mmCIF file of C-alpha atoms and ligand atoms in Angstrom:
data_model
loop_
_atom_site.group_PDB
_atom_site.id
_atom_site.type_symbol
_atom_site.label_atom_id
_atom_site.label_comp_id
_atom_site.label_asym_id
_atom_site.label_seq_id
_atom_site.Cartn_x
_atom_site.Cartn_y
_atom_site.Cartn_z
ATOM 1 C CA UNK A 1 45.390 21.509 311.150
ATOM 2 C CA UNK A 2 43.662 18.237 311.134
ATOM 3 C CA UNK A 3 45.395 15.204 311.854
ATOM 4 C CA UNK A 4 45.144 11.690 310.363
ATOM 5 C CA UNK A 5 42.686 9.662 311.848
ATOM 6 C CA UNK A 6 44.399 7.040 314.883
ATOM 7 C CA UNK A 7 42.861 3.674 315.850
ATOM 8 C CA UNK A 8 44.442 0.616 318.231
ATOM 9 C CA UNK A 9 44.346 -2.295 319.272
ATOM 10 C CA UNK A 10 44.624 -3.047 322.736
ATOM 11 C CA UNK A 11 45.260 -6.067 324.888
ATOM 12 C CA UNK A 12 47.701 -7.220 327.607
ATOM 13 C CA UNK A 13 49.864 -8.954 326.355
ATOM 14 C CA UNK A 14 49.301 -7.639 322.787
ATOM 15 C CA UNK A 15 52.085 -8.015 320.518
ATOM 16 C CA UNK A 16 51.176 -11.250 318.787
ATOM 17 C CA UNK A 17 48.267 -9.851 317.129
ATOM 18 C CA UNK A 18 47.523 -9.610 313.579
ATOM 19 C CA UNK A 19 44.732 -7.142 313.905
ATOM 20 C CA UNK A 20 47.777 -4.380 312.679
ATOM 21 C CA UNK A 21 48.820 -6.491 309.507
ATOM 22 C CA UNK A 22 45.231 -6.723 308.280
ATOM 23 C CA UNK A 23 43.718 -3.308 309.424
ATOM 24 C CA UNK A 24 47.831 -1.727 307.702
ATOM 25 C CA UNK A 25 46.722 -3.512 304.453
ATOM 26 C CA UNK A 26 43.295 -2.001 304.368
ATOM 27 C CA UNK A 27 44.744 1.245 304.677
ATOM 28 C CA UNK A 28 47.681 1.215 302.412
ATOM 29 C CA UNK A 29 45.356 -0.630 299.649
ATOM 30 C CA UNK A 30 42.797 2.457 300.037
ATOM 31 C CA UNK A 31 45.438 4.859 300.413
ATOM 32 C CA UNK A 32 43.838 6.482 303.266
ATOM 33 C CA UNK A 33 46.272 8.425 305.561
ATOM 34 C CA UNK A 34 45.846 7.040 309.162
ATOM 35 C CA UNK A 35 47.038 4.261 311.348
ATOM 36 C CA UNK A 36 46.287 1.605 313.619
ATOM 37 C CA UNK A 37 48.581 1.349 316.800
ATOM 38 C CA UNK A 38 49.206 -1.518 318.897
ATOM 39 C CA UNK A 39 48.666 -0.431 322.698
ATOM 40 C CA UNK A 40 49.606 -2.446 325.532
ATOM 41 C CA UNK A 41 47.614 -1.513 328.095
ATOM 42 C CA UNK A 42 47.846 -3.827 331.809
ATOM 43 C CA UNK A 43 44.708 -3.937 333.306
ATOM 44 C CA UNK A 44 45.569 -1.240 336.149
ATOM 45 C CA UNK A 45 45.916 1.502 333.285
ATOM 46 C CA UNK A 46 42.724 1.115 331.466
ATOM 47 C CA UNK A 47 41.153 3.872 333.149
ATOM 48 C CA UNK A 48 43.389 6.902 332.711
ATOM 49 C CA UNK A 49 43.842 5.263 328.947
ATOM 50 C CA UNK A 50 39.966 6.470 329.011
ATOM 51 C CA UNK A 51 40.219 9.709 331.119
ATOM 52 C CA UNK A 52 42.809 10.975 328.277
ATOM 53 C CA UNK A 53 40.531 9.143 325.329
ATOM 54 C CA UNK A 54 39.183 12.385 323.894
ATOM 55 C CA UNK A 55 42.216 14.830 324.291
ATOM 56 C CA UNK A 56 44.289 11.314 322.595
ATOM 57 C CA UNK A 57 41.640 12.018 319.295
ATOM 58 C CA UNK A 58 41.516 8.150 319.121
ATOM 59 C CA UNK A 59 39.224 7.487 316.435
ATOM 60 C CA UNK A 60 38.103 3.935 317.738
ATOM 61 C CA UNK A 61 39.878 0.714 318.085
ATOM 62 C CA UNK A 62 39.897 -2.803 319.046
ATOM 63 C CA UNK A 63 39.715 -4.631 322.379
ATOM 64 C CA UNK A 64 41.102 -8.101 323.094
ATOM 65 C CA UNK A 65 41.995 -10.289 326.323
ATOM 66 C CA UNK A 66 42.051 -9.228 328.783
ATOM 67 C CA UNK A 67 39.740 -5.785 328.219
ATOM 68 C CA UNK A 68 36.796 -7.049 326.406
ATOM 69 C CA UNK A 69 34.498 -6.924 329.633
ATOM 70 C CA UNK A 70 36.651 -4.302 331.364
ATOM 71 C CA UNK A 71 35.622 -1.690 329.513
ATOM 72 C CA UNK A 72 32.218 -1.299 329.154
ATOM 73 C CA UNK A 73 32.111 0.805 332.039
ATOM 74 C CA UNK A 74 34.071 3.492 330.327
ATOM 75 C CA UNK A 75 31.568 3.531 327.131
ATOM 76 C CA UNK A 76 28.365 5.867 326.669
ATOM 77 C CA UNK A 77 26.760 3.190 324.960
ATOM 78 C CA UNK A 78 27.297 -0.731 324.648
ATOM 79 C CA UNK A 79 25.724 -2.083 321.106
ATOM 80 C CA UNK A 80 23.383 -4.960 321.237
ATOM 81 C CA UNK A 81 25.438 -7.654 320.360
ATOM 82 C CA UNK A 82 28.405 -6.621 322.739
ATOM 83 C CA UNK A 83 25.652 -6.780 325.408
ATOM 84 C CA UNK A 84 24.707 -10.451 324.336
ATOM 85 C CA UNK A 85 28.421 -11.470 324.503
ATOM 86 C CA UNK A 86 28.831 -8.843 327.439
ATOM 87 C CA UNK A 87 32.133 -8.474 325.785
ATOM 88 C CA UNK A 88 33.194 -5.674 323.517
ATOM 89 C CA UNK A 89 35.824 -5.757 320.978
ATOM 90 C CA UNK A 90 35.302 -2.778 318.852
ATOM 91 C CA UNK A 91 34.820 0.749 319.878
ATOM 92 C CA UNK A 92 33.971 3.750 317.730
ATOM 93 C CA UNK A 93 32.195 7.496 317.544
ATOM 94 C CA UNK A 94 28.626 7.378 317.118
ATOM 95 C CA UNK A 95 28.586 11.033 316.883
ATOM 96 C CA UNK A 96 29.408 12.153 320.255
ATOM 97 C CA UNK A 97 28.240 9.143 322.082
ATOM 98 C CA UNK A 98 31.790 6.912 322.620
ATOM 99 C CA UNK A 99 30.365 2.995 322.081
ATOM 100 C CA UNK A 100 31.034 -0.245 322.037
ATOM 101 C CA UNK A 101 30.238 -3.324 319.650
ATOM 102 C CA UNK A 102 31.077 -6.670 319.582
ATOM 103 C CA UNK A 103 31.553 -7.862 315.773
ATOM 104 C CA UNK A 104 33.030 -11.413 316.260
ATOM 105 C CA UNK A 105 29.828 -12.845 315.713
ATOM 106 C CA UNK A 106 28.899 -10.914 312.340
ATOM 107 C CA UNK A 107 32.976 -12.192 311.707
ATOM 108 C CA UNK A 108 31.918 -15.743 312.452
ATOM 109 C CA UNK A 109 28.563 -15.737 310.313
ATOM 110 C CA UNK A 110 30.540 -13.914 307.138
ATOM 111 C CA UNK A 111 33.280 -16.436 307.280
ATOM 112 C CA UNK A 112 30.922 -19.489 307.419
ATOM 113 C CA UNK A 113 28.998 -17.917 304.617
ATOM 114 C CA UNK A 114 32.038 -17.153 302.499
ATOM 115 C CA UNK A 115 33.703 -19.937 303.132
ATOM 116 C CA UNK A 116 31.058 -22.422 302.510
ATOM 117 C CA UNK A 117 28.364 -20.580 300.635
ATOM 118 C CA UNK A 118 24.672 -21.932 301.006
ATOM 119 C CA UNK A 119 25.941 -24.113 304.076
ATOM 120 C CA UNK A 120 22.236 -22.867 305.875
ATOM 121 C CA UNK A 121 19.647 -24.436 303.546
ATOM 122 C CA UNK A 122 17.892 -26.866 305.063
ATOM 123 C CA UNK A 123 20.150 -26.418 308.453
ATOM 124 C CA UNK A 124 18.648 -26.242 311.633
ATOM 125 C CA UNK A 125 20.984 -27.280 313.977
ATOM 126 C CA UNK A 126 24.167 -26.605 315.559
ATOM 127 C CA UNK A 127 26.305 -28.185 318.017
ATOM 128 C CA UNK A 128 28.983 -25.974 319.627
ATOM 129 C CA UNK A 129 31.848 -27.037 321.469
ATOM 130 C CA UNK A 130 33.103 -24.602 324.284
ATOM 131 C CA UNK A 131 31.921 -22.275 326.443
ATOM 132 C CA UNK A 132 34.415 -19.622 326.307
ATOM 133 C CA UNK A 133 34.475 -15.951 324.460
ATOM 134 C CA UNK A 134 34.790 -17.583 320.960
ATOM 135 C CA UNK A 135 31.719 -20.051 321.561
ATOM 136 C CA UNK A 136 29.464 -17.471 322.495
ATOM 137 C CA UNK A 137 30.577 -15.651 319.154
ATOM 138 C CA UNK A 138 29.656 -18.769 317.309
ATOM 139 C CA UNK A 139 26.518 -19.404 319.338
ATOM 140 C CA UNK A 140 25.163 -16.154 319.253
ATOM 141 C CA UNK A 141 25.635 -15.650 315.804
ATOM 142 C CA UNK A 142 23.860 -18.800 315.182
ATOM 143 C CA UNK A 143 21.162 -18.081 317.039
ATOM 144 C CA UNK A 144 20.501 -14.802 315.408
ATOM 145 C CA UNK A 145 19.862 -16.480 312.121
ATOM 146 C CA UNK A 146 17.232 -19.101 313.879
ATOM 147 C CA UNK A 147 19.701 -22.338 314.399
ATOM 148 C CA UNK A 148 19.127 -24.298 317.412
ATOM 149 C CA UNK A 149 22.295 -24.416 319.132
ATOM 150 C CA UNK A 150 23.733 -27.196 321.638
ATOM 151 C CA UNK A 151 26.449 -26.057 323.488
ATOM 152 C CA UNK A 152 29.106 -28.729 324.550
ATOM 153 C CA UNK A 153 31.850 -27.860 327.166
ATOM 154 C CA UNK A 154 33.881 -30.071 329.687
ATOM 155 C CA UNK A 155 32.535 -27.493 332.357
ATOM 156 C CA UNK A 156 29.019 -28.142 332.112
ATOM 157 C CA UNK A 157 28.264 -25.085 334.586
ATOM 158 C CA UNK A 158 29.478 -22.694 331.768
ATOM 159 C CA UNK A 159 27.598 -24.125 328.993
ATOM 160 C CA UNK A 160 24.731 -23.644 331.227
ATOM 161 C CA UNK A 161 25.016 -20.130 332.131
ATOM 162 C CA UNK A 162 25.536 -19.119 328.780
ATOM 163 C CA UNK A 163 23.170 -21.211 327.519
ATOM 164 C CA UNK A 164 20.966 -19.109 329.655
ATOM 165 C CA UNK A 165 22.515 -15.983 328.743
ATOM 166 C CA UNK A 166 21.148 -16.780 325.737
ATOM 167 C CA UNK A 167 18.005 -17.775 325.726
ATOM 168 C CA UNK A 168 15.886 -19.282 323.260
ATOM 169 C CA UNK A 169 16.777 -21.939 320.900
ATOM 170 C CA UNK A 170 20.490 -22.496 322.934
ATOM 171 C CA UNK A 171 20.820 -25.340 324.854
ATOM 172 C CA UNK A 172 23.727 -26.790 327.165
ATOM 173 C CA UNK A 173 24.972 -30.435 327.164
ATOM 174 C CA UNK A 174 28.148 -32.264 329.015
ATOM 175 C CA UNK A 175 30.433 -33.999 326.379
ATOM 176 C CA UNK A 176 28.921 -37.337 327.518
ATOM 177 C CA UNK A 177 25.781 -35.972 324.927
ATOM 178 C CA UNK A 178 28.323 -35.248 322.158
ATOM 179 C CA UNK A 179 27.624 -38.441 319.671
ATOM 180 C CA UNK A 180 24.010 -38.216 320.414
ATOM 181 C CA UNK A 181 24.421 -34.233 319.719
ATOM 182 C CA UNK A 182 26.309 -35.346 316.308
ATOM 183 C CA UNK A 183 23.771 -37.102 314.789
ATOM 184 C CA UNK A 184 21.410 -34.300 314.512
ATOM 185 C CA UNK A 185 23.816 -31.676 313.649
ATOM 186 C CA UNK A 186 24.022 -29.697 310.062
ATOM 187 C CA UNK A 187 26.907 -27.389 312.122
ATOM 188 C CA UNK A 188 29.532 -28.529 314.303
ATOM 189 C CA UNK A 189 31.778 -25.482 315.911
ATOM 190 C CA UNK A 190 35.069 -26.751 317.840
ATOM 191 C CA UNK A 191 35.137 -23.012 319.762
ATOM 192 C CA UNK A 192 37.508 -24.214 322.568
ATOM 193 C CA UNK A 193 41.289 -23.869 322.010
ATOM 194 C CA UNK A 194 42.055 -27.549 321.745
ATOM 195 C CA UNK A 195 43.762 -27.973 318.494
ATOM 196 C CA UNK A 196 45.709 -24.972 318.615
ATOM 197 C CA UNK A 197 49.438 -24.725 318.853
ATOM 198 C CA UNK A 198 50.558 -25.893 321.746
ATOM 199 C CA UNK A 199 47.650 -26.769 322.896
ATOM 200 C CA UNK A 200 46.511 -30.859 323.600
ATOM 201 C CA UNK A 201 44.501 -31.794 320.358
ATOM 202 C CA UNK A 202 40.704 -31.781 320.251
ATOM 203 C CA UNK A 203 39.810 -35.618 320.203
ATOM 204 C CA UNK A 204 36.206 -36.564 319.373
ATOM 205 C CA UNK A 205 34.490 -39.734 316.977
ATOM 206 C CA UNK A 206 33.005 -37.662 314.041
ATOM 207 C CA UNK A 207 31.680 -41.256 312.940
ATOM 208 C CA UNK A 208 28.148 -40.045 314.435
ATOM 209 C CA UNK A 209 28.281 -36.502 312.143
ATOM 210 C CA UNK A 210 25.527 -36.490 310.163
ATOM 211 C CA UNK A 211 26.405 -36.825 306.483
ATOM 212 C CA UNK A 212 26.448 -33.276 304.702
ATOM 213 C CA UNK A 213 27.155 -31.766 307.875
ATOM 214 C CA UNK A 214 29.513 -28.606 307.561
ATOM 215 C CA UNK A 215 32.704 -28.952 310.097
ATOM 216 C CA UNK A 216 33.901 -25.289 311.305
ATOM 217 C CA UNK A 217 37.059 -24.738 313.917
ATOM 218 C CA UNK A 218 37.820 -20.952 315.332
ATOM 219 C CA UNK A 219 41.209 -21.936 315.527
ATOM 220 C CA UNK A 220 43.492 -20.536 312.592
ATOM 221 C CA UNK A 221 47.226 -21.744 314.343
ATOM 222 C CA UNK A 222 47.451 -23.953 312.593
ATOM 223 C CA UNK A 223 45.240 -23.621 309.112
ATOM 224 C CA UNK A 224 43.907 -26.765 309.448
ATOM 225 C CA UNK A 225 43.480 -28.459 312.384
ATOM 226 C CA UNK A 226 43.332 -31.947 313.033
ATOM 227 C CA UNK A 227 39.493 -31.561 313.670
ATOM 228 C CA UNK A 228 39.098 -30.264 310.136
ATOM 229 C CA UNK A 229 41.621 -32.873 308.546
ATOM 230 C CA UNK A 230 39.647 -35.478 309.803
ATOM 231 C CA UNK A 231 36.315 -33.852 308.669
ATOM 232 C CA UNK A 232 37.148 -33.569 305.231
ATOM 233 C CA UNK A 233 38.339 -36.858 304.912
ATOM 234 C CA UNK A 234 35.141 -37.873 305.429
ATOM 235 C CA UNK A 235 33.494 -35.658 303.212
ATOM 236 C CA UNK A 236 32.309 -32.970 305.502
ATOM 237 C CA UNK A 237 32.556 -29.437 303.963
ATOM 238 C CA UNK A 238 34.870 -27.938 306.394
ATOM 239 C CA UNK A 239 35.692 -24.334 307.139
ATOM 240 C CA UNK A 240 39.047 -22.886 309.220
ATOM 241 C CA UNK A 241 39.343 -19.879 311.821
ATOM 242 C CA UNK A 242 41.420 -17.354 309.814
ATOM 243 C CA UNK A 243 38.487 -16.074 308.075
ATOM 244 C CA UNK A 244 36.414 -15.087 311.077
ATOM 245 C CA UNK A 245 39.584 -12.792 311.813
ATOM 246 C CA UNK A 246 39.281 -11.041 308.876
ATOM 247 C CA UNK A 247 35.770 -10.279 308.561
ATOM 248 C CA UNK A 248 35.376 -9.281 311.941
ATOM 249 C CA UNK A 249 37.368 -6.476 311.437
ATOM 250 C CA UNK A 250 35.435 -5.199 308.809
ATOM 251 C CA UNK A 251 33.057 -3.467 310.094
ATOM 252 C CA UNK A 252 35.371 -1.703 312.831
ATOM 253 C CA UNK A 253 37.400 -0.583 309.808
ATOM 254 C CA UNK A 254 34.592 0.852 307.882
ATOM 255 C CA UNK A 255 33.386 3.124 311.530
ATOM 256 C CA UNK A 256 36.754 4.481 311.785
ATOM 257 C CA UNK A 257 37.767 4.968 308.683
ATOM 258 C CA UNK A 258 34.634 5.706 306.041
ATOM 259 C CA UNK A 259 34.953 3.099 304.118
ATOM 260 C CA UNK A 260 33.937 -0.563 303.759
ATOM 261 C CA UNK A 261 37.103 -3.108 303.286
ATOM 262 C CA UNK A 262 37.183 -6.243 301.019
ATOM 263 C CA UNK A 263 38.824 -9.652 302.201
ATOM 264 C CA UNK A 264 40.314 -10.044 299.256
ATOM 265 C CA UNK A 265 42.336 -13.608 298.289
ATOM 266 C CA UNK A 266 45.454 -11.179 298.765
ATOM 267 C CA UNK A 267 45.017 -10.223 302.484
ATOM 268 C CA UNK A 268 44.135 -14.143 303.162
ATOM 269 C CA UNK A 269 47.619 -15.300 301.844
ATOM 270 C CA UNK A 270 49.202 -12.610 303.344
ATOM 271 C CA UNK A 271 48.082 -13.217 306.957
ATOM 272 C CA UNK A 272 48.144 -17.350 305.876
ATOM 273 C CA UNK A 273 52.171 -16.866 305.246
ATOM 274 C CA UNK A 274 52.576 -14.941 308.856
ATOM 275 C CA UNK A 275 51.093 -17.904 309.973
ATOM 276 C CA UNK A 276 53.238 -20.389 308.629
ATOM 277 C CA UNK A 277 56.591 -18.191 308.981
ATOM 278 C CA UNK A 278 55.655 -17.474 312.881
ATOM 279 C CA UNK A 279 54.565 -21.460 313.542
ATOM 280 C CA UNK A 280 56.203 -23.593 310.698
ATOM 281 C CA UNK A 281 54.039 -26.909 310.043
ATOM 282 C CA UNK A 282 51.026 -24.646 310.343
HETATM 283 P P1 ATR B 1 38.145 -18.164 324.405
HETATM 284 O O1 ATR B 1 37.709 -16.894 325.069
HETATM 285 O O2 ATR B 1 39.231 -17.995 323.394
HETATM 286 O O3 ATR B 1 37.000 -18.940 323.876
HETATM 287 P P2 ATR B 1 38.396 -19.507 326.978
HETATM 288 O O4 ATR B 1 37.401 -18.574 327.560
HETATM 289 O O5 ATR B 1 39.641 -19.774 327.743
HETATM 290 O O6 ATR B 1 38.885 -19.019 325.540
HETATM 291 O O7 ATR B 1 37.650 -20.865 326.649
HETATM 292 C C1 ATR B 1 38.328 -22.014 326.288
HETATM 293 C C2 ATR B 1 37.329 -23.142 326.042
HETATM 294 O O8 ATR B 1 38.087 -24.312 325.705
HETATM 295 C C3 ATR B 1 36.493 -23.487 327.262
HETATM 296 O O9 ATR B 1 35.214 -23.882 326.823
HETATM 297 C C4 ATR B 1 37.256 -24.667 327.853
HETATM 298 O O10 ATR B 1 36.481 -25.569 328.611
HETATM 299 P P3 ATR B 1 36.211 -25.321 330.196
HETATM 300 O O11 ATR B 1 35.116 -24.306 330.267
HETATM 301 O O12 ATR B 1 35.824 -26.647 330.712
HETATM 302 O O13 ATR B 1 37.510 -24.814 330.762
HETATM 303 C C5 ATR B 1 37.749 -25.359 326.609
HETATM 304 N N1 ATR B 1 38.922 -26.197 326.898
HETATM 305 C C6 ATR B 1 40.176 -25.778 327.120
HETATM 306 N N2 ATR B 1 41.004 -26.828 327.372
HETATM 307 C C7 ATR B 1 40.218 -27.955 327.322
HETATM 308 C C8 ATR B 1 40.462 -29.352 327.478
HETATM 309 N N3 ATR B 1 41.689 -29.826 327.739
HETATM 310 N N4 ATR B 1 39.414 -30.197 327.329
HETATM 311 C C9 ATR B 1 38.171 -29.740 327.053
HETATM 312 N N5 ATR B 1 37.871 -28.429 326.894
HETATM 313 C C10 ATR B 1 38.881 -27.549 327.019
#
């Protein structure tokens, strides 16, 4: 007898995550008949989670803090971009090979391009803030469609190495280059977690922003931050966090399950009113 096919998401801690709302839409709108579990998994238990992995029949799953790096050791095969980020976040069956992929970036380019279609023409730069796991989404997702990126971050050290990491076309800067960085820019990224809740706000003069630039923050708690307040009031085209979460999961969905989800308006509103039930004001 066969049995429905099983995906999770682990993490440590792992309960706030919405990855099980949007991946329990996907299947309940296709009807398919399988599930995605939420696995709490401390850091000293990732290995026998991987010595049972086959007799478990996990089908894949997702990866978050504090795993993403820890388990590439346990995978047959890490993906190119999950090498790049040397973080993975989804894993899957290619055949009998177990690997690993990293589809935040392809998340981050999707939502930019749904979000605020034709945003590229005539774009060439980028400025990022942040040097963390989200900004190296952003930057190498930017990268991989020929923008030159600047990477801002308070620790100049990390903007550097992953600047590095990189390669081509990335650069690093301290935020004393910011409003020089600003006036070039057709892309400014806030990938740091200022502006989130209960977090200190993120606090920079967008007078230098060149005009028509597009204004995108990673942060979806809340909606819209005051980075993205701010940049619409003066006219930027600005784009919020929430969608990057939905379309990164997209392509994890279609590897485990066989077929290719939408982000429909429905699934939007429906993680948008989690939101603003689990952090009212959001
Ligand atoms: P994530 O993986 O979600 O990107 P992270 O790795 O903790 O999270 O990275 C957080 C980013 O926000 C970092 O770039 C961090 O800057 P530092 O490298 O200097 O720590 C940035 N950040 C966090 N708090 C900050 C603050 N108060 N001022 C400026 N940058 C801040």
């Amino acid at each position: 007898m066969s049995r429905s096919p099983r995906a999770f998401v682990m993490g440590h801690p792992i309960k706030h995550s919405r990855s099980p709302m949007l991946h329990g839409y996907w299947l309940d709108h296709y009807g398919i008949e399988g599930s995605y579990e939420m696995l709490d998994i401390a850091p000293e238990a990732l290995a026998g989670f991987f010595a049972s992995y086959r007799e478990t029949g996990w089908i894949g799953g997702n990866v978050t803090v504090p795993h993403k790096s820890a388990v590439m050791p346990f995978l047959d095969r890490i993906d190119p971009a999950a090498e790049a980020m040397g973080a993975v976040n989804t894993v899957y069956w290619d055949g009998d090979v177990l690997a690993g992929d990293n589809t935040d970036a392809l998340g981050f380019m999707h939502n930019l391009d749904d979000r605020a279609p034709g945003w590229q023409t005539g774009a060439s730069r980028a400025v990022v803030l942040g040097a963390g796991g989200a900004a190296r989404a952003a930057a190498y997702g930017l990268m991989s469609r020929g923008l030159d990126v600047a990477i801002v971050n308070r620790t100049e050290a990390k903007a550097q190495a992953l600047a590095q990491h990189l390669g081509r076309g990335v650069s690093s800067h301290s935020l004393d280059a910011l409003s020089s960085l600003l006036g070039e820019a057709d892309l400014l990224v806030n990938a740091t977690s200022l502006g989130m809740v209960h977090q200190p706000p993120l606090q920079i003069d967008l007078s230098p922003l060149k005009a028509g630039a597009t204004v995108c923050d990673v942060v979806y708690v809340p909606l819209e931050t005051d980075l993205l307040r701010s940049a619409k009031a003066r006219g930027h085209r600005t784009v919020d966090g929430l969608g990057m979460l939905l379309h990164q999961a997209v392509v994890g969905f279609s590897r485990w399950f066989g077929v290719t989800p939408e982000v429909t308006g429905e699934l939007r509103t429906l993680l948008e009113e989690d939101i603003r039930a689990k952090s009212p004001g959001a």
